[in-house]
GROMACS .gro file of C-alpha atoms in nm:
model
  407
    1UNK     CA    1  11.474   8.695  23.199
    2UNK     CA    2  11.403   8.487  22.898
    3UNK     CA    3  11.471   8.166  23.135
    4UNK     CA    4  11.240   8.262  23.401
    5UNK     CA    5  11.009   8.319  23.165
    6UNK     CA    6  11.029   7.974  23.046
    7UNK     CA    7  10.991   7.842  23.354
    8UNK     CA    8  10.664   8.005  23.437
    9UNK     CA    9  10.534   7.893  23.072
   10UNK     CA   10  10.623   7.555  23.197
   11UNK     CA   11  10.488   7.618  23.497
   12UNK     CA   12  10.149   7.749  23.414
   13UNK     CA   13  10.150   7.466  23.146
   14UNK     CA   14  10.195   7.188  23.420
   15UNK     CA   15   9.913   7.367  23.652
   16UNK     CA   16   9.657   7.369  23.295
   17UNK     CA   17   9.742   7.004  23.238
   18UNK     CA   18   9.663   6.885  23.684
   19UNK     CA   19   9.344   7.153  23.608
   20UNK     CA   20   9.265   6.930  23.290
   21UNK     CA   21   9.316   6.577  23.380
   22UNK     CA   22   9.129   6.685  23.721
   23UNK     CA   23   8.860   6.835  23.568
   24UNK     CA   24   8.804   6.512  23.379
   25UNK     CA   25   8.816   6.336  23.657
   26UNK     CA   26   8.574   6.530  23.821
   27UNK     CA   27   8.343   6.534  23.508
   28UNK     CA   28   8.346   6.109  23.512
   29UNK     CA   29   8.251   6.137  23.869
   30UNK     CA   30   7.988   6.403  23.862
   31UNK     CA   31   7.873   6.189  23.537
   32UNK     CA   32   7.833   5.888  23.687
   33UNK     CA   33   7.639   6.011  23.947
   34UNK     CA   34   7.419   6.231  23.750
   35UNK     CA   35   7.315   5.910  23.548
   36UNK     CA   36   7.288   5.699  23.892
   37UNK     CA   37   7.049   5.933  24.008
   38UNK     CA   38   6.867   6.089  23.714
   39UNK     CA   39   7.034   6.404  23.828
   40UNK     CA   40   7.044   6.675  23.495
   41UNK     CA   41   7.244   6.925  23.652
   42UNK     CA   42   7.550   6.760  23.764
   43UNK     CA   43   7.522   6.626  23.388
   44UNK     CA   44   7.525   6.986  23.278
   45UNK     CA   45   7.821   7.066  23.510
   46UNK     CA   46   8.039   6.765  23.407
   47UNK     CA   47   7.992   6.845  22.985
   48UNK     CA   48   8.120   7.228  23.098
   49UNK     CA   49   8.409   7.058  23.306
   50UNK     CA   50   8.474   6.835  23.022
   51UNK     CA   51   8.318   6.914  22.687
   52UNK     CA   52   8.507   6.670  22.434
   53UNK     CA   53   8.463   6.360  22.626
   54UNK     CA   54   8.213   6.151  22.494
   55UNK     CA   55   8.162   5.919  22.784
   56UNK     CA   56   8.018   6.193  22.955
   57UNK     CA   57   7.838   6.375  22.645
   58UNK     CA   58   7.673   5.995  22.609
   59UNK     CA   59   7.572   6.051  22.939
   60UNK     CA   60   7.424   6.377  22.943
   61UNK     CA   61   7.236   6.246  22.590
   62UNK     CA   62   7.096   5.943  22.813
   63UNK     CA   63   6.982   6.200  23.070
   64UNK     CA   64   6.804   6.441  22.783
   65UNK     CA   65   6.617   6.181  22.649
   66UNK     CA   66   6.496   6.008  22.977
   67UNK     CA   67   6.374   6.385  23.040
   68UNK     CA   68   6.221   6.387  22.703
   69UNK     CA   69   6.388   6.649  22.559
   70UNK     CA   70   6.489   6.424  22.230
   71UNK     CA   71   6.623   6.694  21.989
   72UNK     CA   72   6.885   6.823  22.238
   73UNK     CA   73   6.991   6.432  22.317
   74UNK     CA   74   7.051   6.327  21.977
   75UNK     CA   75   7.286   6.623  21.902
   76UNK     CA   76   7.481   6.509  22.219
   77UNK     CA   77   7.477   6.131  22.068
   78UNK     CA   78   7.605   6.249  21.727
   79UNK     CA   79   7.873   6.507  21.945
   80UNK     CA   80   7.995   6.200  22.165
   81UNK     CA   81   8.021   5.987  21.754
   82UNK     CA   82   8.245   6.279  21.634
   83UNK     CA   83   8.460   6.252  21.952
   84UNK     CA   84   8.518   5.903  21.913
   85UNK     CA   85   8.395   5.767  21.539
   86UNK     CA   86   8.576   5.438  21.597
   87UNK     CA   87   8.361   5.312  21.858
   88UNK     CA   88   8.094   5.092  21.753
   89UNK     CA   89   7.906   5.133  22.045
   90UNK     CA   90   7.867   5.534  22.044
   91UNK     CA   91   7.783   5.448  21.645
   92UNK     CA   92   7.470   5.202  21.824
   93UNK     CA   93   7.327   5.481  22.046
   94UNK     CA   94   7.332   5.755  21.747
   95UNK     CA   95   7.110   5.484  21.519
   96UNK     CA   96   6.878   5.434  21.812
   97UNK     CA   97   6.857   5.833  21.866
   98UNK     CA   98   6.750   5.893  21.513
   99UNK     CA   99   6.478   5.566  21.475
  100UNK     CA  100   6.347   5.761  21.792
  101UNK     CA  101   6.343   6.066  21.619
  102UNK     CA  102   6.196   5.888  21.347
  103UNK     CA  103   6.506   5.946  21.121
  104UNK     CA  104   6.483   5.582  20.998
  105UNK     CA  105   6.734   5.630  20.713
  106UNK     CA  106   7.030   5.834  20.959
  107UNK     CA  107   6.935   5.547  21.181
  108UNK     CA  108   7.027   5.293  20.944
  109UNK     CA  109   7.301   5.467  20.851
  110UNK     CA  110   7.470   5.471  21.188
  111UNK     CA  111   7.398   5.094  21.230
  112UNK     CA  112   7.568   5.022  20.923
  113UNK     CA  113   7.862   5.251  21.026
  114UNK     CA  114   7.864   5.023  21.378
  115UNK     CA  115   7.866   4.728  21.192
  116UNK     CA  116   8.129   4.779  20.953
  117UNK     CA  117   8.357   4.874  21.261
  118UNK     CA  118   8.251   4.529  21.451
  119UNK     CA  119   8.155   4.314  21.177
  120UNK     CA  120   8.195   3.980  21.414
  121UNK     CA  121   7.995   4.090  21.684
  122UNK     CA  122   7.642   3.975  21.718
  123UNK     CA  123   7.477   4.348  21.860
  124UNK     CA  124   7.583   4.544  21.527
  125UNK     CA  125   7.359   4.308  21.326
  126UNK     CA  126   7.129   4.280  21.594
  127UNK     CA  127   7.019   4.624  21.625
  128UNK     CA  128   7.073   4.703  21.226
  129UNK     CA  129   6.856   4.415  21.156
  130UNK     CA  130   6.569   4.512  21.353
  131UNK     CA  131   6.577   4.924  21.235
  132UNK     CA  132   6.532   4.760  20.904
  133UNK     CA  133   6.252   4.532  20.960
  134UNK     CA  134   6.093   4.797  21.146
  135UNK     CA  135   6.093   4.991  20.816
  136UNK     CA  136   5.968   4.745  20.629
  137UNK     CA  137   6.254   4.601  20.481
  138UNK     CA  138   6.301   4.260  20.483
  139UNK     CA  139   6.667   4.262  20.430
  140UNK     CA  140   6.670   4.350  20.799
  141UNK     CA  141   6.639   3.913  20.862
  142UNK     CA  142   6.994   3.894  20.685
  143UNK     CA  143   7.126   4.122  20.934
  144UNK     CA  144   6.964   3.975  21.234
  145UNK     CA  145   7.074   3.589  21.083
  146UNK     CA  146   7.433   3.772  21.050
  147UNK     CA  147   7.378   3.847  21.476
  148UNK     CA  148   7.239   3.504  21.510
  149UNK     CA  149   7.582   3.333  21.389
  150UNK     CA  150   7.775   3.491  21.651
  151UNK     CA  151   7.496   3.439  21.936
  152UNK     CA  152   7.252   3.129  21.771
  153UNK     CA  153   7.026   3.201  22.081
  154UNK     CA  154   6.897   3.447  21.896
  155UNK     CA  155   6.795   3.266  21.601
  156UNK     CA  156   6.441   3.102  21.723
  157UNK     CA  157   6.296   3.478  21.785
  158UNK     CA  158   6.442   3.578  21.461
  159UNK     CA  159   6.261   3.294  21.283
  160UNK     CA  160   5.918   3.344  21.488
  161UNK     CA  161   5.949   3.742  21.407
  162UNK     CA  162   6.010   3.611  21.024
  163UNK     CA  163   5.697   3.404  21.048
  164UNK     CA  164   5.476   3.662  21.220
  165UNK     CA  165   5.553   3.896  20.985
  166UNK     CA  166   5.539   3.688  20.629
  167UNK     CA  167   5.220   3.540  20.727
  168UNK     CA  168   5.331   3.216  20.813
  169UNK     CA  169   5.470   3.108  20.430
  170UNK     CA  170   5.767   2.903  20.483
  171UNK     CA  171   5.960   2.983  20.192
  172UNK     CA  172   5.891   3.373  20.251
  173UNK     CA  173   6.085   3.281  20.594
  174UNK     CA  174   6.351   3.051  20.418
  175UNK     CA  175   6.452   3.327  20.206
  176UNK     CA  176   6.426   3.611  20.459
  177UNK     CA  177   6.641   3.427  20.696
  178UNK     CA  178   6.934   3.299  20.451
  179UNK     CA  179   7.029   3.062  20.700
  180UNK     CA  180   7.438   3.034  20.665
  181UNK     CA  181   7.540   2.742  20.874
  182UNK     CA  182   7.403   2.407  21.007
  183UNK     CA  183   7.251   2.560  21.329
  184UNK     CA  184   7.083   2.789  21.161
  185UNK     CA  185   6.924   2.534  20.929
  186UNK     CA  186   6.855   2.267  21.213
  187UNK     CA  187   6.655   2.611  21.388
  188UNK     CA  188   6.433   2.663  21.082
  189UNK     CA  189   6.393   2.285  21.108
  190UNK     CA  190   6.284   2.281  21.427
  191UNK     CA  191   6.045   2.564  21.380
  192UNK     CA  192   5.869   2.421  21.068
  193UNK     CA  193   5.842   2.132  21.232
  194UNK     CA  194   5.674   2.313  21.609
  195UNK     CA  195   5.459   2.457  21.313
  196UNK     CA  196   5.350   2.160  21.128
  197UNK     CA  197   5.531   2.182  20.810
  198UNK     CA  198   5.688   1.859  20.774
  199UNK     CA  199   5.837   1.917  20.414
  200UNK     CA  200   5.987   2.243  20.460
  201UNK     CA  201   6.151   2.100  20.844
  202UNK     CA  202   6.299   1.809  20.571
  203UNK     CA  203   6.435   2.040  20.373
  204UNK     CA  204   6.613   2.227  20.601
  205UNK     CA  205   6.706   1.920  20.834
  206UNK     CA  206   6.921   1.761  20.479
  207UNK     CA  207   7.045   2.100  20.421
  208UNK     CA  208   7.163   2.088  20.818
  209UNK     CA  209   7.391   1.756  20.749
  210UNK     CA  210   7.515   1.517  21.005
  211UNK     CA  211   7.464   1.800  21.291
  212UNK     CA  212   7.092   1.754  21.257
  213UNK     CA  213   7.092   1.365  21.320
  214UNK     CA  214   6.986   1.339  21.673
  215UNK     CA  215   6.684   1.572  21.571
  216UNK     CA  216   6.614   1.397  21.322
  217UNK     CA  217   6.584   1.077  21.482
  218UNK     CA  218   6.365   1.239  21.744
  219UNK     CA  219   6.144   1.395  21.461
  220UNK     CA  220   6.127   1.016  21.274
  221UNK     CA  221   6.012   0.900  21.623
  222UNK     CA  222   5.738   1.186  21.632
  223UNK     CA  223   5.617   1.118  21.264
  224UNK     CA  224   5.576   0.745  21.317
  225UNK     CA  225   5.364   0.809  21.653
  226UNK     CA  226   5.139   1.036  21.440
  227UNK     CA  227   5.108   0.779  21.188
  228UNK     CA  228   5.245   0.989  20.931
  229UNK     CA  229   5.490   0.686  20.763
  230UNK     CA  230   5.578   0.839  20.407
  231UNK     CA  231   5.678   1.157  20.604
  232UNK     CA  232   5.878   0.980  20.858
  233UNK     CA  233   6.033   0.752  20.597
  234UNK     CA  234   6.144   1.023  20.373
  235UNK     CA  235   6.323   1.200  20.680
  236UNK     CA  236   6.468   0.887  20.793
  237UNK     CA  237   6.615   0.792  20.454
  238UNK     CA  238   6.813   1.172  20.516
  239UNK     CA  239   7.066   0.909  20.752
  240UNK     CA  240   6.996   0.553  20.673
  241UNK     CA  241   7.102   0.378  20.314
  242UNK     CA  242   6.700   0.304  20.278
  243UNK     CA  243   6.621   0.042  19.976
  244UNK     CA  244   6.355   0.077  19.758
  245UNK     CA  245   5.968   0.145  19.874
  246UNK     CA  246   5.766  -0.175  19.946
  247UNK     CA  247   6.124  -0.347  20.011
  248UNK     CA  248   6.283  -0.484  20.377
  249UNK     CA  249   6.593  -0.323  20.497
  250UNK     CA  250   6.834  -0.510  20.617
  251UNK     CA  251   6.616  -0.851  20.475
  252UNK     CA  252   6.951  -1.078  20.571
  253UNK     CA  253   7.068  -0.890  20.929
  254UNK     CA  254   7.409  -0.820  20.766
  255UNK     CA  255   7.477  -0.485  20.944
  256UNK     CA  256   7.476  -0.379  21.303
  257UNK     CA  257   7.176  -0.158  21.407
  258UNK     CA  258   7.050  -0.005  21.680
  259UNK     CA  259   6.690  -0.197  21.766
  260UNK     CA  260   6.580   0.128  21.965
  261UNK     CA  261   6.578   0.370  21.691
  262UNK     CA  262   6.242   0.489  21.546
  263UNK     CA  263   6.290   0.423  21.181
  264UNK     CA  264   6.197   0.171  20.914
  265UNK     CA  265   6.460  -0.042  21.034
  266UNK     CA  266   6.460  -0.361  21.221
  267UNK     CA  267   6.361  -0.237  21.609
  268UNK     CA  268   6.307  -0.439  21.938
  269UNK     CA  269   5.985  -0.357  22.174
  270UNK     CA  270   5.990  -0.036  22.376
  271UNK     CA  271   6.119  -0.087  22.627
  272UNK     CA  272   6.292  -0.375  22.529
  273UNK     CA  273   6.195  -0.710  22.673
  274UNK     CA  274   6.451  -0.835  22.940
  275UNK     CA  275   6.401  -1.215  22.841
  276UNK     CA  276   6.471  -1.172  22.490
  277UNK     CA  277   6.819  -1.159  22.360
  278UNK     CA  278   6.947  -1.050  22.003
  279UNK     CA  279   7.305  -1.178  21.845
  280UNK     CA  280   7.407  -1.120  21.481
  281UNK     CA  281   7.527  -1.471  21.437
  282UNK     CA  282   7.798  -1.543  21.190
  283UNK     CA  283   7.782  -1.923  21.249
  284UNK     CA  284   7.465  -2.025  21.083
  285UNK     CA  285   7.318  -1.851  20.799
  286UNK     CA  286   7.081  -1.863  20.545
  287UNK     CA  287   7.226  -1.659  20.316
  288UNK     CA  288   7.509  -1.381  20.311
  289UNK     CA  289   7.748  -1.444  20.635
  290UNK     CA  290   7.481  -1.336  20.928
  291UNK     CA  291   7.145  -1.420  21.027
  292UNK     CA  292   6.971  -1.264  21.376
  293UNK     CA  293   6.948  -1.502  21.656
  294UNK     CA  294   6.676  -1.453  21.942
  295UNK     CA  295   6.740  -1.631  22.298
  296UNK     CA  296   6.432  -1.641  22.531
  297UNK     CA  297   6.506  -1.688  22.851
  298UNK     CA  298   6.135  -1.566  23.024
  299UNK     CA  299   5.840  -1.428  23.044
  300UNK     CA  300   5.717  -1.172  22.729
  301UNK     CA  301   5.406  -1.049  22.603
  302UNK     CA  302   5.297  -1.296  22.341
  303UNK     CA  303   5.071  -0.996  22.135
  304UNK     CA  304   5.409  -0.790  22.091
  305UNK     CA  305   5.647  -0.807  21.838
  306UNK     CA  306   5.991  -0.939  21.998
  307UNK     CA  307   6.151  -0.746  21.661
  308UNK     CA  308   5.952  -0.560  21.358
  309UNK     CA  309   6.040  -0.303  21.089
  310UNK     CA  310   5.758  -0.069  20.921
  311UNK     CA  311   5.803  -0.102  20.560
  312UNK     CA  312   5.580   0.117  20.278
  313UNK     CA  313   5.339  -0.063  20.034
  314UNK     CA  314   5.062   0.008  19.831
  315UNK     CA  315   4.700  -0.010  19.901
  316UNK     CA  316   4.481  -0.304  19.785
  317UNK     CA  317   4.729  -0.460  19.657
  318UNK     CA  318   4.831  -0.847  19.686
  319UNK     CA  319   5.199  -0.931  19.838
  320UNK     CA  320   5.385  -1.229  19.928
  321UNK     CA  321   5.632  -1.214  20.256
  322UNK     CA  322   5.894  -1.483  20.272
  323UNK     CA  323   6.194  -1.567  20.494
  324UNK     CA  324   6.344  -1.859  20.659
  325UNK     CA  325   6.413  -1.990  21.033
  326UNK     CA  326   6.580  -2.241  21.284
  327UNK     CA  327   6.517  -2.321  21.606
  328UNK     CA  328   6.681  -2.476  21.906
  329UNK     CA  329   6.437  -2.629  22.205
  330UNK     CA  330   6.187  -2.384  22.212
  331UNK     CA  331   5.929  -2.420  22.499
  332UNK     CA  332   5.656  -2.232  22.547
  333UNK     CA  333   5.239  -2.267  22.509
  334UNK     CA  334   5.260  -2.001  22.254
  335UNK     CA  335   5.534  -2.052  22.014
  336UNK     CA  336   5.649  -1.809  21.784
  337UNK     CA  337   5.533  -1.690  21.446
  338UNK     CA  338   5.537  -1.416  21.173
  339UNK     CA  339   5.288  -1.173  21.156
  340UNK     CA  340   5.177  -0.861  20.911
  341UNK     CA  341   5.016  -0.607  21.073
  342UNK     CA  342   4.835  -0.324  20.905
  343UNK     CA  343   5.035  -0.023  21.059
  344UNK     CA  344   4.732   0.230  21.026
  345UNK     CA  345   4.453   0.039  21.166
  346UNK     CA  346   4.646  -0.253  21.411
  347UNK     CA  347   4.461  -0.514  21.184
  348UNK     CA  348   4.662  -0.830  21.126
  349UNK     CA  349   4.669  -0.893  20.761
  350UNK     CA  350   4.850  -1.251  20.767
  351UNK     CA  351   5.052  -1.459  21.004
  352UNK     CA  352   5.269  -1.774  20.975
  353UNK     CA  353   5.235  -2.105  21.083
  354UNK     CA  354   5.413  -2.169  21.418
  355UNK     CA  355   5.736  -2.207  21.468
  356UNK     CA  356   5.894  -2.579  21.483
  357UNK     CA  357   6.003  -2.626  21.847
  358UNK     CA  358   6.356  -2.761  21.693
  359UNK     CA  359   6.418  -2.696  21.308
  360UNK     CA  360   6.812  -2.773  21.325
  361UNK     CA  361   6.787  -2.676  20.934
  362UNK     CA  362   6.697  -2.356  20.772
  363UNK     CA  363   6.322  -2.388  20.686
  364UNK     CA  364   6.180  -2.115  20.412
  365UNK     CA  365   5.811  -1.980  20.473
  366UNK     CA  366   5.579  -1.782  20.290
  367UNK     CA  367   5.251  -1.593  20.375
  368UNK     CA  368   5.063  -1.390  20.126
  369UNK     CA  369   4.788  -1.142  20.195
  370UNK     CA  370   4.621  -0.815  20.057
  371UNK     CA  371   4.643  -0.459  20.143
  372UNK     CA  372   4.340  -0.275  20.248
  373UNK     CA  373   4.177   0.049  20.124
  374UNK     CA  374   4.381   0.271  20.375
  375UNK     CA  375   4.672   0.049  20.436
  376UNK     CA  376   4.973   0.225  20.310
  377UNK     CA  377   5.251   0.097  20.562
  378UNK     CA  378   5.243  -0.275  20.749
  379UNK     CA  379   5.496  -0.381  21.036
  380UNK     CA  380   5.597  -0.729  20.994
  381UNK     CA  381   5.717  -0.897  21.301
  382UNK     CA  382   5.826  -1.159  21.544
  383UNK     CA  383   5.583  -1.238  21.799
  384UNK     CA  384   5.407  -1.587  21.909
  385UNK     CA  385   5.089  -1.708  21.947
  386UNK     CA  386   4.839  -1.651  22.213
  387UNK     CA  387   4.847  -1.774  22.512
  388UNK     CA  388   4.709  -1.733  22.873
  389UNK     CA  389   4.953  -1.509  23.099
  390UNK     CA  390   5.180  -1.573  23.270
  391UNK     CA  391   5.328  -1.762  22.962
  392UNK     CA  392   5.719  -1.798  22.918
  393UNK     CA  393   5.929  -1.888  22.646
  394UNK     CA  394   6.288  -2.033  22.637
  395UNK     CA  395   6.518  -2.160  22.376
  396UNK     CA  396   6.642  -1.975  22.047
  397UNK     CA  397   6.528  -1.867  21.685
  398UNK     CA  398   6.721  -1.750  21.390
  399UNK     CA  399   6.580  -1.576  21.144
  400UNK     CA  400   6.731  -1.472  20.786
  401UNK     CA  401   6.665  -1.413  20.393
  402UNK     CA  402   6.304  -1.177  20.446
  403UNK     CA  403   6.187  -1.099  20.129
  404UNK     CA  404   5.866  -0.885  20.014
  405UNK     CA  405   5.684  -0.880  19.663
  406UNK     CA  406   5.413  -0.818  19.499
  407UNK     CA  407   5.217  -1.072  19.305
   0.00000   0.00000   0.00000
């Protein structure tokens, strides 16, 4: 007796657990279809079928609240949270119940409870981050910087939200934003600079390090076009060893450069001129172990510098340009020669006598002129004399020791 009773414990037991698992089963179904088509009463029937699963309870809370019944959803959210309390996602909807329900505090809460369970996940932060801005607190940007370091797509509408929102004052946005890492500083960077403020974009651009260089050479190239020299030059000193204002970099073409970056560097036309040829030559020098050789083998524009560099002066003040040169058979009607240009206006300030068509020793020359009212950066250059087009040049120039000071 005792046996067969056993076995129809076990029995009925085995039947509960088949009625169970397929009453779950049939719950999930009737779930999924409820929320496929907005259907409320097979979401009713699957929470009888299967009351502490929160998969379906989530469901039937979506359903309540598309239907606008809002009170009744959020005690399904926080029903399906006590089911499962280690799921940051359940922890997500709850927060998002109760900001509807304009429970911002319980809302915040719940965010904070996701986020502690996913710390490394970029949606915790996200949706904590914007519950707090939306109540006015502006430790909400730490949270949504926190989102942007696992997803940095994020971070440009982070920053524009920032800016909106603290009236456009870049420090306000600096310090709401904390920005952790190098992208986040090269984004601030690029958004000061889309909004005109060059210091701040500087700033964050050093702060950024060597990830920021292409944008900053892109930004240096920007500056220049805008005429806006002490800007550019204070960015482009961020990756260049940059001498002192009013001096030449690179005076004696020691170091290898690249002639096509914007800077205040020595740079070639743009684009640069097919017939003219560059060479850091260690065989003849003026002084140190290099000097930069030019070969032209063609036609060029005789009113464009072959090779300048921007350099920073004062205005009206008097300066003296030196530097020395060989040359190898040059032939041309317009032969080559120095000039100082004022970068702000296109005025030529001075301009060398021409070049000897063969100098086969260094010759030193010297021009001195006078900086304007307005003239706070010149570009001294390589570029020869008039002449009626088409006018070629061929043969070679070296050029070393450049020196600028003022008198």
């Amino acid at each position: 007796m005792t046996r067969n009773a056993g076995i129809t414990a076990f029995a009925l037991a085995s039947v509960l657990s088949i009625w169970i698992a397929g009453s779950a089963g049939v719950a999930s179904i009737l779930s999924g279809y409820a929320i496929a088509k907005n259907q409320m009463i097979s979401a009713d029937v699957a929470v009888r079928l299967s009351r502490n699963n929160p998969e379906v309870r989530l469901t039937h809370a979506a359903l309540l609240e598309a239907n606008g019944d809002q009170t009744a959803a959020l005690a399904d959210y926080e029903e399906a949270t006590a089911l499962r309390p280690d799921d940051f996602v359940l922890w997500l909807a709850l927060a998002r119940a109760n900001e509807i329900s304009g429970d911002s505090e319980r809302a915040i809460a719940a965010a904070r409870e996701a986020v502690n369970l996913a710390p490394y996940y970029a949606e915790p932060h996200w949706q904590l981050g914007n519950i707090l801005v939306r109540a006015g607190r502006n430790e909400g940007f730490r949270e949504l910087s926190a989102a942007a370091n696992s997803n940095p797509a994020l971070m440009p509408g982070i920053i524009d939200l920032a800016w909106h929102l603290l009236n456009g004052n870049p420090k306000a946005v600096e310090d709401a934003i904390q920005p952790q890492n190098p992208e986040g500083y090269r984004a601030l960077a690029r958004y000061f600079r889309q909004r005109e403020q060059v210091d701040e974009a500087i700033t964050m651009y050093k702060a950024a390090g060597a990830d920021a260089h292409a944008d900053i050479r892109a930004y240096v190239g920007d500056l220049i076009s805008k005429r806006k020299y002490d800007e550019a030059y204070s960015l482009w000193r961020l990756i260049h060893d940059a001498g002192a204002r009013e001096s030449i970099t690179d005076a004696g073409f020691e170091r290898e450069a690249d002639l096509t970056e914007p800077g205040f560097g020595w740079r070639s036309t743009d684009p640069p001129s097919p017939n003219c040829h560059f060479v850091l030559d260690p065989a003849h020098s003026r002084e140190g172990k290099l000097s930069l050789r030019i070969d032209f083998t063609g036609d060029s524009d005789p009113a464009t510098p072959v090779i300048s560099q921007l350099i920073l002066i004062q205005p009206l003040t008097h300066y003296r340009l030196q530097f020395s040169m060989r040359s190898e058979n040059l032939v041309s009607a317009g032969l080559p020669i120095v000039v100082v240009i004022d970068a702000n206006t296109g005025i030529m300030l001075a301009k060398s006598d021409q070049f000897a068509r063969t100098a086969p020793e260094w010759r030193n020359y010297a021009v001195e002129f006078t900086s304007g009212p307005s003239t706070t950066t010149i570009q001294v250059g390589l570029q020869r004399e008039g002449c009626a087009s088409p006018c070629p040049i061929f043969g070679r120039v070296w050029l070393d020791a450049f020196g600028l000071r003022k008198l």
